[in-house]
Short mmCIF file of C-alpha atoms in Angstrom, two decimals:
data_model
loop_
_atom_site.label_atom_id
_atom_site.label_comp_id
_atom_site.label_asym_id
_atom_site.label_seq_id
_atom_site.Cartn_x
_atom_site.Cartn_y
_atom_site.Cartn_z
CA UNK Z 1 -53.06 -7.28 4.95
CA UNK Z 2 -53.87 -7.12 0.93
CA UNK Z 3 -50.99 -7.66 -1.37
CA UNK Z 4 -51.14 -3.74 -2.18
CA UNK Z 5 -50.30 -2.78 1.74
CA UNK Z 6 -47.68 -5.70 1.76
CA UNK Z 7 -46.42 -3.65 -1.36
CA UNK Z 8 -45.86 -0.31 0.23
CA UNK Z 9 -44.40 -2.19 3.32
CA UNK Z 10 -41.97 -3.06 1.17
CA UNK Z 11 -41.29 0.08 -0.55
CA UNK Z 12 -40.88 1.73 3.06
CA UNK Z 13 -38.92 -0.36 5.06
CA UNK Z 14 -34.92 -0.48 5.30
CA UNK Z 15 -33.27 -1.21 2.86
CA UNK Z 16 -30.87 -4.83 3.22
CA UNK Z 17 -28.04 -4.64 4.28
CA UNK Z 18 -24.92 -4.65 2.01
CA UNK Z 19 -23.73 -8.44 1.60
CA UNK Z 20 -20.22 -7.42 0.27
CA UNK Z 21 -17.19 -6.09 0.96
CA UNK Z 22 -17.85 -3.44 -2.63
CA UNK Z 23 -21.62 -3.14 -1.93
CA UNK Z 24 -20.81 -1.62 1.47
CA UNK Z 25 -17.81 0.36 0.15
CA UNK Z 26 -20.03 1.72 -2.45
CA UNK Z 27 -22.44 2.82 -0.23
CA UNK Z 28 -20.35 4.45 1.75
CA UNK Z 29 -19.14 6.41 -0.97
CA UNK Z 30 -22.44 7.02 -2.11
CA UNK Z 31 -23.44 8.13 1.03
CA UNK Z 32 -20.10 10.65 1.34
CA UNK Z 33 -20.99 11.90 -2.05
CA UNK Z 34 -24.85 12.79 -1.08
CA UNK Z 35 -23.34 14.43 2.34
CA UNK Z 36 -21.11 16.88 -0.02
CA UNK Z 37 -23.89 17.60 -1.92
CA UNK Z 38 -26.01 18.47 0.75
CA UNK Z 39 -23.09 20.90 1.74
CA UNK Z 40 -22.94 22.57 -0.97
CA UNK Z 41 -18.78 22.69 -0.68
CA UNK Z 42 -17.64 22.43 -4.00
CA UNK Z 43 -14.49 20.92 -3.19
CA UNK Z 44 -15.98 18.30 -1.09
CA UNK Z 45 -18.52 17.61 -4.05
CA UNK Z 46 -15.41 16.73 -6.24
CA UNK Z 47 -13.53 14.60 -3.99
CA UNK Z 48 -16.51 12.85 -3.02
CA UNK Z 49 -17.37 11.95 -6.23
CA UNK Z 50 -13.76 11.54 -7.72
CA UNK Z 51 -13.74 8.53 -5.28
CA UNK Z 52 -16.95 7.31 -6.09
CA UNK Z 53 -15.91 7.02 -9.85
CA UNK Z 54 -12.81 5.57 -8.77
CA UNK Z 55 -14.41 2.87 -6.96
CA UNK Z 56 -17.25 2.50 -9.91
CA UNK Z 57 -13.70 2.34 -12.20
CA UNK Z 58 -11.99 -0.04 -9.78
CA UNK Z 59 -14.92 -2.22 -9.63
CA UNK Z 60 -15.59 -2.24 -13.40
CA UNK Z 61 -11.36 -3.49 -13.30
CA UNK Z 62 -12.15 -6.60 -11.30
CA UNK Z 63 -15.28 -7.65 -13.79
CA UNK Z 64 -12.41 -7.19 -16.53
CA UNK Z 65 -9.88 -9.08 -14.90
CA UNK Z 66 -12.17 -11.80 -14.02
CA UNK Z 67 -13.07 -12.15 -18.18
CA UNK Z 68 -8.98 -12.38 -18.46
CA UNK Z 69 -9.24 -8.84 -20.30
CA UNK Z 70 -6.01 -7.84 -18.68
CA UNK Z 71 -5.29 -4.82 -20.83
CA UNK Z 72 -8.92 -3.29 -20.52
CA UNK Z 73 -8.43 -3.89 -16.43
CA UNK Z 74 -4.96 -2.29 -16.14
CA UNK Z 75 -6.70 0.48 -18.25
CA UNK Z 76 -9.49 0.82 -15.09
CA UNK Z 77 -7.61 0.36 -12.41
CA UNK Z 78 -4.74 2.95 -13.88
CA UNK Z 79 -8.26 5.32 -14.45
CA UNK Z 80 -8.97 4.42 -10.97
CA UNK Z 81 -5.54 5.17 -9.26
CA UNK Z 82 -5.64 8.56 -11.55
CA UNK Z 83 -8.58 9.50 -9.22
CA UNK Z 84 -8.14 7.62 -5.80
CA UNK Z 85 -4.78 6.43 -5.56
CA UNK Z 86 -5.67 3.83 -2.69
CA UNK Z 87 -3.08 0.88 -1.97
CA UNK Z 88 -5.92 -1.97 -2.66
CA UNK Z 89 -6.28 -0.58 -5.96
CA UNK Z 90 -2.75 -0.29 -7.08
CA UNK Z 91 -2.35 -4.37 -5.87
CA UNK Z 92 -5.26 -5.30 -8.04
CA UNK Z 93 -3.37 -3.45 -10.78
CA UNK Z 94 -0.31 -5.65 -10.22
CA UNK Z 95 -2.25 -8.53 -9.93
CA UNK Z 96 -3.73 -7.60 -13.76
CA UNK Z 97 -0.26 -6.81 -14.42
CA UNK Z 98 1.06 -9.93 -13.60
CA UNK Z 99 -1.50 -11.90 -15.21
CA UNK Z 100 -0.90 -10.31 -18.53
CA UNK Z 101 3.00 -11.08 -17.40
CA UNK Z 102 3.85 -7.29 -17.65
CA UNK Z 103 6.37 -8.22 -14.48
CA UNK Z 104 8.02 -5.05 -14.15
CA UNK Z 105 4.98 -3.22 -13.81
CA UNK Z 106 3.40 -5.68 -11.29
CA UNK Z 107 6.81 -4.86 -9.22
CA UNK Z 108 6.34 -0.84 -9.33
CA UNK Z 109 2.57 -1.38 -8.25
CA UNK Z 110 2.69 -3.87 -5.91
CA UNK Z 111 5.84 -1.67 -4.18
CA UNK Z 112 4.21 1.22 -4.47
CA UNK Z 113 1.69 -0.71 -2.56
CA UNK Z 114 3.67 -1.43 -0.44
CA UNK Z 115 5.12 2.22 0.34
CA UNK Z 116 1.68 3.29 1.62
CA UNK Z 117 0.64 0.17 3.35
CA UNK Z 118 3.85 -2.28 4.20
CA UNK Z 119 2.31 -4.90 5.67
CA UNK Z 120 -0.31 -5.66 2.58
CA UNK Z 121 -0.48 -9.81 2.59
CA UNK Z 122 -1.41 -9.14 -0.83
CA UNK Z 123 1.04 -6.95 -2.14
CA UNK Z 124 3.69 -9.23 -0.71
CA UNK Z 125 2.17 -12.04 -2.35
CA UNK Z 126 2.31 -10.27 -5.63
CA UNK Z 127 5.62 -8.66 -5.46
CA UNK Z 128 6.66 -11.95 -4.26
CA UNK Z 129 5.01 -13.95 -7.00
CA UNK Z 130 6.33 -11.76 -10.12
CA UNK Z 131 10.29 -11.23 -8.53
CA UNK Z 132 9.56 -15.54 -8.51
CA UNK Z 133 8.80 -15.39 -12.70
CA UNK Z 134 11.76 -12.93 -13.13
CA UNK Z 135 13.53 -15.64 -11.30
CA UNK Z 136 14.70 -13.18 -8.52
CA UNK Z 137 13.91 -16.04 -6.39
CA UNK Z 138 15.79 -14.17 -2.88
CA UNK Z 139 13.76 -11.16 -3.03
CA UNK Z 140 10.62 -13.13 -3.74
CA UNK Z 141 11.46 -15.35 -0.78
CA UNK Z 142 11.91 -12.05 1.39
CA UNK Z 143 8.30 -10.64 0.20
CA UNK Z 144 6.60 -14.22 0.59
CA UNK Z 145 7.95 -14.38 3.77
CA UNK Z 146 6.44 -11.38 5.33
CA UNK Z 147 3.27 -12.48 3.23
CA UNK Z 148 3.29 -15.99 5.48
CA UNK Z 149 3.99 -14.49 8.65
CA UNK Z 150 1.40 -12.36 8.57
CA UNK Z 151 -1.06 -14.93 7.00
CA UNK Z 152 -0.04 -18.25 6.54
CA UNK Z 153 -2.39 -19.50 3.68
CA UNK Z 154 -1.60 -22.42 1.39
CA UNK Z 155 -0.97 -20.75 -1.51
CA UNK Z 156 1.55 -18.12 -0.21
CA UNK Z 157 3.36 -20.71 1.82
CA UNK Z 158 3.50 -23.35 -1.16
CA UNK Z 159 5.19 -20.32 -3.33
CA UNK Z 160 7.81 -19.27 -0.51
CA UNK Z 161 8.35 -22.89 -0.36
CA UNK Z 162 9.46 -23.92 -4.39
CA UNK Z 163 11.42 -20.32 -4.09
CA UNK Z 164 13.17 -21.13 -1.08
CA UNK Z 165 13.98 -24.29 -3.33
CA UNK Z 166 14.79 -22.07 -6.50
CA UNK Z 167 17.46 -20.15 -4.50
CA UNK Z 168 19.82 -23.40 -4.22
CA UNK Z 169 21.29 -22.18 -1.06
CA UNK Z 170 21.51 -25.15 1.52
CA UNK Z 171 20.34 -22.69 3.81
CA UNK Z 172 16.79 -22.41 2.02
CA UNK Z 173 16.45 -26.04 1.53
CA UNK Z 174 16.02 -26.32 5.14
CA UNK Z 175 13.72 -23.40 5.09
CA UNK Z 176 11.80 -25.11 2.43
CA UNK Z 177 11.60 -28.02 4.29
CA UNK Z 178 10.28 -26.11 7.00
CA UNK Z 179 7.80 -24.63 4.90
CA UNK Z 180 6.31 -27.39 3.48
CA UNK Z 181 6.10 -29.20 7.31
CA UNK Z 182 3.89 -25.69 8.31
CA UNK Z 183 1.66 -26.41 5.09
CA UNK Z 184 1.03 -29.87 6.34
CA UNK Z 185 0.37 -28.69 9.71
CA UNK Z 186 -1.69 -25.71 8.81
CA UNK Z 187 -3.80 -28.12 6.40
CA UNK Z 188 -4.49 -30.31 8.59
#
């Protein structure tokens, strides 16, 4: 085979498959917004591609957040929610919110989350995380908790456990201390 047939193999076979989480989000979208174009519904054509741009917005929020913007990424993900108010998208919001320490705004999101999807690890995590820095160390402890029960990672359980400390109810020392002996065990 000359390097000119190998060329047009190429051009005609499949195309990869998607090797994230957002690449195969975004083509489904993609693929929604070609399938309500092809329908010629006009109302399907707009919701298709109001989600598309949210997800183009949403995904344009996490290259922000990642370059500690935090004001440009609340701006995207707020754009984002404006058009496809999906629960993943209002916890990256708090989590931009909470990095730019705007903690009463990374509460609202995170329990508005929350509202349409209680039993988000994340938004737990988050909720839990900024009620810690406004020192509203029992509620955090309630919202890390759920966050650890459903997935016990590290970072949540290291969190619940200085809380649990912060709380200075006997009660939560031992809960602590209990905390900290399921870290050791889950770390190995």
């Amino acid at each position: 085979m000359c390097s000119s047939d190998l060329s047009a193999a190429n051009k005609t076979s499949a195309k990869p498959a998607p090797h994230t989480q957002a690449e195969a989000e975004l083509a489904q979208r993609v693929k929604a917004a070609d399938a309500a174009r092809s329908s010629g519904d006009s109302d399907a054509i707009s919701a298709a591609n109001r989600r598309l741009s949210a997800l183009a917005l949403r995904e344009l929020g996490q290259l922000r957040l990642l370059e500690l913007a935090y004001p440009q990424a609340i701006e995207l993900y707020r754009s984002s929610v404006e058009l496809d108010d999906q629960p993943d998208t209002r916890i990256d919001l708090a989590i931009a919110d909470l990095d730019a320490n705007q903690l009463d705004d990374a509460i609202a999101e995170s329990t508005k989350a929350l509202d349409a999807a209680p039993d988000s690890v994340r938004a737990n995590s988050v909720l839990g995380r900024a009620l810690m820095r406004k020192r509203r160390y029992k509620e955090a402890a309630e919202a890390l908790t759920k966050a650890v029960q459903r997935d016990p990672d590290i970072e949540s359980m290291y969190s619940l456990g200085i809380c649990l400390l912060s709380t200075k109810d006997p009660a939560d020392k031992q809960r602590a201390a209990a905390v900290f002996q399921q870290m050791i065990t889950v770390a190995g």
